[in-house]
Amino acid sequence: MDHIVFEVGTALLLVAIASIIAGKLRFSIIPFLIVLGMLVGPHAPKLGILDLRFIESQEIIHFLGQMGILFLLFYLGLEFSVQKLIKSGRNIVVGGSIYVLLNFVLGLAYGFLVQMSLYETLIIAGMLSVSSSAIVAKVLVDLRRTGNAETELILGIILFDDIFLAVFLSIMSGLLLGGSTTVGGTILSVLISIGYMLLFFVIARKGPPVLNRLLNITSSEIFIIVVFSAMFFIAGFSETLHVAEAIGALLFGLALSETEHSERIEHLVIPFRDFFGAVFFFSFGLSIDPTTLGDAIWLALGAVILTIVSNIVAGMIAGRKAGLQHKSSLNIGLTIMARGEFTIIVANLGLAGGLAAVLKPFSALYVLILAILGPLFAKESKLMYHGMNKIFKWTDPVKKEKKKNV
């Protein structure tokens, strides 16, 4: 295709068709869009005169996809109450620690088991430890679970996961790329990231009166320009402090969640969230080369099985410790099981550091399988709960109490 606008338009038309098919089948659109991206990406084969490979427009589509992550996380931040999150602070630290430690330790064991070098093992452990904020956000919105009891803990674990990612990337960048190699420099970088996140929690608690006055704008046109401009600026600025830009958008959403304008902002964000969010998953599929997947299929399948088990166990422990019922606890592990953009970032760091080339197809296959299974497991969580309940004989606390009183 010679015309860039026509190429982007065709790509978006395919996204629309895939979304319609997914809707007809009542299935999450995420796996449909990822597979579609693989089928028409720059690595897909050319079939005679039929060439649907989106090569020239890939960078533009990737940028539109990045906007999708920002809108998804910004909306998720608006949906939650900062005061409730702070009240759940202990549960977040406990749940996040359990989740990251269990996945990271099992990742280390897996890396050594498949005879990877020390640095490759550390990269694999990092990849297995970070869930996909974008997919988790999409699943929560699609399944209308933003008001569920376990959702605040899920959000907390995502935030905790990002702090871990900041620490991990800082240390591994120093080791692999020869950047910040001093312990003091790494600690300072991590403290700045944590302090930046805490700043938004303070703004959310103390800042609503000021924010309400600043956002008291009658014109919808000016209102949306001000809010979206601030979101993009804060997301970009966050990246300079080694905080993921998507988490920057999430924190900005959290800061605005307590203002009297939050519902007005949500109403304006939803169309952008849905459109650009779909483009993100399509653009992720474009980046995958299907021909390289066979080189790492067994390695990826082993990691997928390990991740499924560790996520269910970590979710159950974190949820039960937070006082949630078995069903809600199971939902935690199933919802944060998906892997995506952060796993790819960790893998790319390993490749930039000259580690084994198999990390690329491994990361692509690992992310693709869990991007399909994660939303599917979350959607069928009720069915999985009934199945597991027959094995483990979980008893609802209310019913248990009634039995005691009989």
Short mmCIF file of C-alpha atoms in Angstrom, two decimals:
data_model
loop_
_atom_site.label_atom_id
_atom_site.label_comp_id
_atom_site.label_asym_id
_atom_site.label_seq_id
_atom_site.Cartn_x
_atom_site.Cartn_y
_atom_site.Cartn_z
CA MET A 1 0.00 0.00 0.00
CA ASP A 2 1.41 3.37 -1.01
CA HIS A 3 -0.79 5.75 0.95
CA ILE A 4 -0.16 5.84 4.70
CA VAL A 5 -3.65 7.10 5.62
CA PHE A 6 -5.23 4.36 3.50
CA GLU A 7 -2.98 1.76 5.18
CA VAL A 8 -3.88 2.97 8.69
CA GLY A 9 -7.55 3.13 7.72
CA THR A 10 -7.45 -0.45 6.40
CA ALA A 11 -5.79 -1.62 9.62
CA LEU A 12 -8.48 0.06 11.71
CA LEU A 13 -11.19 -1.47 9.51
CA LEU A 14 -9.74 -4.94 10.22
CA VAL A 15 -9.72 -4.10 13.94
CA ALA A 16 -13.40 -3.18 13.66
CA ILE A 17 -14.25 -6.44 11.85
CA ALA A 18 -12.36 -8.52 14.47
CA SER A 19 -14.20 -6.67 17.24
CA ILE A 20 -17.59 -7.37 15.63
CA ILE A 21 -16.74 -11.09 15.30
CA ALA A 22 -15.58 -11.25 18.93
CA GLY A 23 -18.78 -9.50 20.00
CA LYS A 24 -20.94 -11.96 18.03
CA LEU A 25 -19.11 -14.85 19.72
CA ARG A 26 -19.37 -13.10 23.12
CA PHE A 27 -15.63 -13.48 23.66
CA SER A 28 -12.96 -11.02 24.75
CA ILE A 29 -11.65 -9.06 21.76
CA ILE A 30 -8.06 -9.13 23.08
CA PRO A 31 -6.89 -12.49 21.63
CA PHE A 32 -8.70 -11.76 18.34
CA LEU A 33 -6.81 -8.50 17.92
CA ILE A 34 -3.42 -9.99 18.86
CA VAL A 35 -3.77 -12.87 16.39
CA LEU A 36 -5.05 -10.47 13.72
CA GLY A 37 -1.97 -8.30 14.25
CA MET A 38 0.28 -11.35 13.78
CA LEU A 39 -1.52 -12.30 10.57
CA VAL A 40 -1.05 -8.88 8.94
CA GLY A 41 2.17 -7.77 10.63
CA PRO A 42 5.46 -7.07 8.84
CA HIS A 43 6.60 -10.64 9.56
CA ALA A 44 3.56 -12.31 7.97
CA PRO A 45 4.08 -14.04 4.59
CA LYS A 46 2.94 -12.38 1.36
CA LEU A 47 0.30 -14.52 -0.38
CA GLY A 48 0.79 -13.98 -4.13
CA ILE A 49 -0.53 -10.58 -5.16
CA LEU A 50 -2.42 -10.31 -1.87
CA ASP A 51 -0.29 -8.27 0.54
CA LEU A 52 -1.97 -7.21 3.77
CA ARG A 53 1.24 -6.61 5.68
CA PHE A 54 1.14 -3.30 7.54
CA ILE A 55 4.79 -2.26 7.33
CA GLU A 56 4.84 1.46 6.59
CA SER A 57 2.16 2.27 9.14
CA GLN A 58 3.53 0.11 11.97
CA GLU A 59 5.12 3.01 13.87
CA ILE A 60 1.92 5.08 13.65
CA ILE A 61 -0.23 2.15 14.79
CA HIS A 62 2.24 1.47 17.63
CA PHE A 63 1.93 5.09 18.78
CA LEU A 64 -1.87 4.90 18.66
CA GLY A 65 -1.58 1.71 20.73
CA GLN A 66 0.55 3.51 23.33
CA MET A 67 -2.25 6.06 23.65
CA GLY A 68 -4.61 3.15 24.25
CA ILE A 69 -2.58 2.03 27.28
CA LEU A 70 -2.70 5.55 28.70
CA PHE A 71 -6.47 5.88 28.31
CA LEU A 72 -7.08 2.39 29.76
CA LEU A 73 -5.01 3.06 32.87
CA PHE A 74 -6.28 6.64 33.25
CA TYR A 75 -9.88 5.39 33.24
CA LEU A 76 -9.01 2.66 35.73
CA GLY A 77 -7.51 5.27 38.06
CA LEU A 78 -10.69 7.36 37.87
CA GLU A 79 -12.78 4.35 38.84
CA PHE A 80 -11.19 3.89 42.25
CA SER A 81 -11.29 5.76 45.50
CA VAL A 82 -7.84 6.71 46.80
CA GLN A 83 -9.12 6.78 50.37
CA LYS A 84 -10.20 3.15 50.10
CA LEU A 85 -6.87 2.19 48.56
CA ILE A 86 -4.95 3.84 51.39
CA LYS A 87 -7.18 2.07 53.90
CA SER A 88 -6.19 -1.19 52.19
CA GLY A 89 -2.47 -0.27 52.28
CA ARG A 90 -1.42 -3.23 54.45
CA ASN A 91 -3.29 -5.69 52.24
CA ILE A 92 -1.68 -4.19 49.14
CA VAL A 93 1.86 -4.52 50.54
CA VAL A 94 1.21 -8.07 51.80
CA GLY A 95 -0.62 -9.18 48.63
CA GLY A 96 1.88 -7.53 46.30
CA SER A 97 4.86 -9.02 48.15
CA ILE A 98 3.36 -12.52 48.03
CA TYR A 99 2.58 -12.18 44.33
CA VAL A 100 5.96 -10.83 43.23
CA LEU A 101 8.08 -13.06 45.48
CA LEU A 102 6.31 -16.29 44.53
CA ASN A 103 6.47 -15.58 40.79
CA PHE A 104 10.07 -14.33 40.92
CA VAL A 105 11.40 -17.27 42.97
CA LEU A 106 9.64 -19.80 40.74
CA GLY A 107 10.99 -17.94 37.70
CA LEU A 108 14.53 -18.25 39.07
CA ALA A 109 14.04 -21.97 39.67
CA TYR A 110 12.65 -22.40 36.14
CA GLY A 111 15.55 -20.51 34.55
CA PHE A 112 18.13 -22.68 36.29
CA LEU A 113 16.12 -25.83 35.50
CA VAL A 114 16.28 -25.11 31.73
CA GLN A 115 20.01 -24.37 32.10
CA MET A 116 19.99 -20.66 31.37
CA SER A 117 22.89 -18.46 32.45
CA LEU A 118 22.55 -16.32 35.60
CA TYR A 119 21.58 -13.12 33.74
CA GLU A 120 19.16 -14.97 31.43
CA THR A 121 17.62 -16.62 34.47
CA LEU A 122 17.15 -13.22 36.13
CA ILE A 123 15.49 -11.87 32.96
CA ILE A 124 13.12 -14.87 32.80
CA ALA A 125 12.25 -14.44 36.49
CA GLY A 126 11.49 -10.76 35.84
CA MET A 127 9.31 -11.61 32.83
CA LEU A 128 7.31 -14.12 34.87
CA SER A 129 6.77 -11.64 37.73
CA VAL A 130 5.10 -8.69 35.98
CA SER A 131 1.47 -8.79 34.89
CA SER A 132 -0.02 -6.66 32.12
CA SER A 133 -1.64 -3.50 33.48
CA ALA A 134 -3.30 -2.83 30.12
CA ILE A 135 -4.89 -6.28 29.78
CA VAL A 136 -5.92 -6.39 33.45
CA ALA A 137 -7.55 -2.97 33.07
CA LYS A 138 -9.35 -4.09 29.91
CA VAL A 139 -10.57 -7.30 31.57
CA LEU A 140 -11.90 -5.44 34.61
CA VAL A 141 -13.77 -2.99 32.39
CA ASP A 142 -15.06 -5.60 29.92
CA LEU A 143 -16.34 -7.90 32.68
CA ARG A 144 -17.74 -4.94 34.64
CA ARG A 145 -15.83 -5.88 37.78
CA THR A 146 -14.54 -2.43 38.72
CA GLY A 147 -16.89 -2.43 41.71
CA ASN A 148 -16.03 -5.93 42.96
CA ALA A 149 -14.60 -6.51 46.45
CA GLU A 150 -11.31 -7.89 45.14
CA THR A 151 -10.71 -5.17 42.51
CA GLU A 152 -9.00 -2.72 44.88
CA LEU A 153 -6.52 -5.40 45.88
CA ILE A 154 -5.93 -6.23 42.21
CA LEU A 155 -5.20 -2.56 41.52
CA GLY A 156 -2.88 -2.46 44.53
CA ILE A 157 -0.96 -5.50 43.32
CA ILE A 158 -0.58 -3.84 39.90
CA LEU A 159 0.90 -0.75 41.56
CA PHE A 160 3.19 -2.90 43.72
CA ASP A 161 4.21 -4.82 40.61
CA ASP A 162 5.25 -1.55 38.97
CA ILE A 163 7.42 -0.61 41.94
CA PHE A 164 9.10 -3.99 41.62
CA LEU A 165 9.52 -3.42 37.88
CA ALA A 166 11.20 -0.05 38.53
CA VAL A 167 13.63 -1.69 40.96
CA PHE A 168 14.25 -4.66 38.69
CA LEU A 169 14.84 -2.60 35.53
CA SER A 170 17.15 -0.21 37.40
CA ILE A 171 19.31 -3.06 38.71
CA MET A 172 19.31 -5.12 35.50
CA SER A 173 20.02 -2.06 33.32
CA GLY A 174 23.07 -1.41 35.46
CA LEU A 175 24.22 -5.02 35.21
CA LEU A 176 23.53 -5.55 31.48
CA LEU A 177 23.99 -2.14 29.90
CA GLY A 178 26.59 -0.61 32.22
CA GLY A 179 24.39 2.32 33.18
CA SER A 180 23.81 3.07 36.85
CA THR A 181 26.11 0.53 38.46
CA THR A 182 26.44 2.02 41.92
CA VAL A 183 24.25 0.77 44.74
CA GLY A 184 23.63 4.36 45.88
CA GLY A 185 22.48 5.44 42.41
CA THR A 186 20.08 2.52 42.13
CA ILE A 187 18.60 3.12 45.61
CA LEU A 188 18.16 6.83 44.84
CA SER A 189 16.37 6.02 41.58
CA VAL A 190 13.99 3.65 43.36
CA LEU A 191 13.28 6.11 46.19
CA ILE A 192 12.45 8.84 43.66
CA SER A 193 9.98 6.50 41.93
CA ILE A 194 8.26 5.56 45.19
CA GLY A 195 8.19 9.19 46.36
CA TYR A 196 6.62 10.24 43.05
CA MET A 197 3.83 7.68 43.47
CA LEU A 198 3.19 8.75 47.07
CA LEU A 199 2.95 12.37 45.89
CA PHE A 200 -0.16 11.53 43.85
CA PHE A 201 -1.79 9.85 46.83
CA VAL A 202 -1.20 13.02 48.86
CA ILE A 203 -2.64 15.16 46.03
CA ALA A 204 -5.68 12.86 45.86
CA ARG A 205 -6.33 13.28 49.57
CA LYS A 206 -5.51 16.97 50.05
CA GLY A 207 -5.88 18.41 46.56
CA PRO A 208 -9.56 18.00 45.53
CA PRO A 209 -10.60 21.56 46.59
CA VAL A 210 -7.86 23.07 44.40
CA LEU A 211 -8.44 20.62 41.55
CA ASN A 212 -12.18 21.32 41.65
CA ARG A 213 -11.52 25.05 41.13
CA LEU A 214 -8.97 24.44 38.35
CA LEU A 215 -11.31 22.09 36.49
CA ASN A 216 -14.37 24.28 36.91
CA ILE A 217 -14.51 24.85 33.12
CA THR A 218 -17.88 25.28 31.43
CA SER A 219 -16.77 24.60 27.86
CA SER A 220 -16.53 20.84 27.13
CA GLU A 221 -14.01 21.57 24.40
CA ILE A 222 -11.59 23.38 26.71
CA PHE A 223 -12.25 20.92 29.54
CA ILE A 224 -11.22 17.87 27.49
CA ILE A 225 -8.14 19.69 26.12
CA VAL A 226 -6.98 20.58 29.64
CA VAL A 227 -7.54 17.08 31.11
CA PHE A 228 -6.04 15.10 28.24
CA SER A 229 -3.06 17.45 27.87
CA ALA A 230 -2.30 17.07 31.58
CA MET A 231 -2.64 13.28 31.32
CA PHE A 232 -0.15 13.03 28.44
CA PHE A 233 2.29 15.42 30.11
CA ILE A 234 2.23 13.54 33.42
CA ALA A 235 2.55 10.15 31.67
CA GLY A 236 5.58 11.37 29.71
CA PHE A 237 7.15 13.04 32.75
CA SER A 238 6.69 9.82 34.77
CA GLU A 239 8.85 7.95 32.29
CA THR A 240 11.74 10.31 32.97
CA LEU A 241 11.61 9.21 36.63
CA HIS A 242 11.66 5.48 35.69
CA VAL A 243 7.95 5.11 36.45
CA ALA A 244 6.09 3.49 33.54
CA GLU A 245 4.12 6.09 31.55
CA ALA A 246 0.99 3.93 31.88
CA ILE A 247 1.31 4.01 35.66
CA GLY A 248 1.72 7.80 35.44
CA ALA A 249 -1.67 7.95 33.70
CA LEU A 250 -3.13 5.65 36.36
CA LEU A 251 -1.82 7.86 39.18
CA PHE A 252 -3.24 10.98 37.51
CA GLY A 253 -6.61 9.23 37.27
CA LEU A 254 -6.37 8.33 40.95
CA ALA A 255 -5.62 11.97 41.81
CA LEU A 256 -8.77 13.10 39.96
CA SER A 257 -10.97 10.30 41.30
CA GLU A 258 -11.93 12.28 44.42
CA THR A 259 -12.89 15.47 42.57
CA GLU A 260 -16.45 16.47 41.74
CA HIS A 261 -15.52 16.31 38.04
CA SER A 262 -14.59 12.59 37.99
CA GLU A 263 -17.87 11.43 36.42
CA ARG A 264 -17.67 14.13 33.73
CA ILE A 265 -14.10 13.03 32.87
CA GLU A 266 -15.08 9.33 32.80
CA HIS A 267 -17.88 10.10 30.34
CA LEU A 268 -15.42 11.86 28.01
CA VAL A 269 -12.69 9.21 28.32
CA ILE A 270 -14.74 6.08 27.54
CA PRO A 271 -14.85 6.43 23.69
CA PHE A 272 -11.09 7.09 23.56
CA ARG A 273 -10.42 4.20 25.96
CA ASP A 274 -12.36 1.72 23.82
CA PHE A 275 -10.97 2.83 20.46
CA PHE A 276 -7.28 3.25 21.30
CA GLY A 277 -7.34 0.25 23.67
CA ALA A 278 -8.32 -1.99 20.75
CA VAL A 279 -5.51 -0.53 18.63
CA PHE A 280 -2.99 -1.33 21.38
CA PHE A 281 -3.65 -5.07 21.27
CA PHE A 282 -3.58 -5.03 17.46
CA SER A 283 -0.23 -3.22 17.48
CA PHE A 284 1.16 -5.75 19.96
CA GLY A 285 0.25 -8.53 17.51
CA LEU A 286 2.04 -6.63 14.71
CA SER A 287 5.31 -6.84 16.68
CA ILE A 288 5.25 -10.67 16.86
CA ASP A 289 7.05 -12.74 14.22
CA PRO A 290 5.02 -16.01 13.95
CA THR A 291 7.89 -17.91 12.27
CA THR A 292 10.12 -17.68 15.35
CA LEU A 293 7.55 -19.05 17.80
CA GLY A 294 8.42 -22.72 17.17
CA ASP A 295 11.96 -22.23 18.56
CA ALA A 296 10.65 -21.55 22.04
CA ILE A 297 7.37 -23.44 22.23
CA TRP A 298 8.31 -25.91 24.99
CA LEU A 299 10.16 -23.30 26.98
CA ALA A 300 7.12 -21.00 26.81
CA LEU A 301 4.60 -23.75 27.62
CA GLY A 302 6.54 -24.67 30.77
CA ALA A 303 6.58 -21.02 31.86
CA VAL A 304 2.85 -20.68 31.15
CA ILE A 305 1.99 -23.68 33.33
CA LEU A 306 4.20 -22.35 36.10
CA THR A 307 2.59 -18.90 35.88
CA ILE A 308 -0.95 -20.30 36.00
CA VAL A 309 -0.20 -22.29 39.15
CA SER A 310 1.75 -19.53 40.90
CA ASN A 311 -0.88 -16.87 40.10
CA ILE A 312 -3.72 -18.96 41.48
CA VAL A 313 -1.74 -19.77 44.64
CA ALA A 314 -0.57 -16.16 45.12
CA GLY A 315 -4.08 -14.81 44.49
CA MET A 316 -5.63 -17.23 46.97
CA ILE A 317 -3.09 -16.40 49.70
CA ALA A 318 -3.30 -12.62 49.13
CA GLY A 319 -7.10 -12.64 48.99
CA ARG A 320 -7.59 -14.82 52.07
CA LYS A 321 -5.10 -12.73 54.08
CA ALA A 322 -7.13 -9.64 53.10
CA GLY A 323 -10.29 -11.30 54.44
CA LEU A 324 -11.85 -12.01 51.04
CA GLN A 325 -13.86 -15.13 50.29
CA HIS A 326 -12.43 -18.00 48.25
CA LYS A 327 -14.27 -16.96 45.08
CA SER A 328 -12.97 -13.37 45.22
CA SER A 329 -9.48 -14.63 46.08
CA LEU A 330 -9.51 -16.93 43.07
CA ASN A 331 -10.61 -13.98 40.89
CA ILE A 332 -7.43 -12.11 41.90
CA GLY A 333 -5.08 -14.78 40.55
CA LEU A 334 -7.13 -15.32 37.39
CA THR A 335 -7.46 -11.60 36.60
CA ILE A 336 -3.77 -10.66 36.95
CA MET A 337 -2.55 -13.75 35.09
CA ALA A 338 -2.20 -12.02 31.71
CA ARG A 339 1.25 -10.92 30.59
CA GLY A 340 1.85 -8.14 28.08
CA GLU A 341 3.73 -4.89 27.57
CA PHE A 342 5.96 -5.06 30.70
CA THR A 343 7.09 -8.63 29.95
CA ILE A 344 8.12 -7.52 26.46
CA ILE A 345 10.06 -4.58 27.97
CA VAL A 346 12.00 -6.93 30.28
CA ALA A 347 12.76 -9.33 27.39
CA ASN A 348 13.96 -6.46 25.20
CA LEU A 349 16.34 -5.37 27.97
CA GLY A 350 17.85 -8.86 27.98
CA LEU A 351 18.23 -8.80 24.18
CA ALA A 352 19.82 -5.34 24.32
CA GLY A 353 22.30 -6.78 26.83
CA GLY A 354 23.37 -9.48 24.36
CA LEU A 355 21.60 -12.41 26.06
CA ALA A 356 20.22 -15.50 24.22
CA ALA A 357 18.15 -14.70 21.10
CA VAL A 358 15.57 -17.29 22.17
CA LEU A 359 14.29 -14.72 24.68
CA LYS A 360 12.45 -12.91 21.84
CA PRO A 361 10.25 -15.80 20.56
CA PHE A 362 9.92 -17.01 24.14
CA SER A 363 8.53 -13.67 25.31
CA ALA A 364 6.21 -13.40 22.28
CA LEU A 365 4.75 -16.88 22.72
CA TYR A 366 4.55 -16.61 26.51
CA VAL A 367 2.73 -13.28 26.30
CA LEU A 368 0.43 -14.43 23.49
CA ILE A 369 -0.72 -17.58 25.32
CA LEU A 370 -1.35 -15.77 28.61
CA ALA A 371 -2.97 -12.81 26.83
CA ILE A 372 -5.50 -15.35 25.52
CA LEU A 373 -5.82 -17.56 28.62
CA GLY A 374 -5.83 -14.68 31.15
CA PRO A 375 -9.02 -12.94 29.95
CA LEU A 376 -10.61 -16.36 29.24
CA PHE A 377 -9.92 -17.63 32.78
CA ALA A 378 -11.17 -14.36 34.26
CA LYS A 379 -14.38 -14.56 32.22
CA GLU A 380 -14.98 -18.19 33.25
CA SER A 381 -13.94 -17.63 36.86
CA LYS A 382 -17.31 -18.84 38.19
CA LEU A 383 -16.94 -22.15 36.34
CA MET A 384 -13.35 -22.54 37.56
CA TYR A 385 -14.40 -21.75 41.13
CA HIS A 386 -17.07 -24.47 41.10
CA GLY A 387 -14.57 -26.97 39.66
CA MET A 388 -11.88 -26.18 42.23
CA ASN A 389 -14.41 -26.05 45.05
CA LYS A 390 -15.29 -29.69 44.36
CA ILE A 391 -11.61 -30.59 44.86
CA PHE A 392 -10.67 -28.39 47.81
CA LYS A 393 -14.11 -28.31 49.55
CA TRP A 394 -13.95 -24.57 50.28
CA THR A 395 -16.67 -23.43 52.61
CA ASP A 396 -18.23 -20.00 52.52
CA PRO A 397 -17.49 -18.24 55.88
CA VAL A 398 -21.19 -17.42 56.37
CA LYS A 399 -22.24 -21.02 55.83
CA LYS A 400 -19.38 -22.15 58.08
CA GLU A 401 -20.63 -19.89 60.87
CA LYS A 402 -24.17 -21.22 60.43
CA LYS A 403 -22.89 -24.78 60.73
CA LYS A 404 -21.16 -23.88 64.02
CA ASN A 405 -24.38 -22.45 65.43
CA VAL A 406 -26.44 -25.53 64.54
#
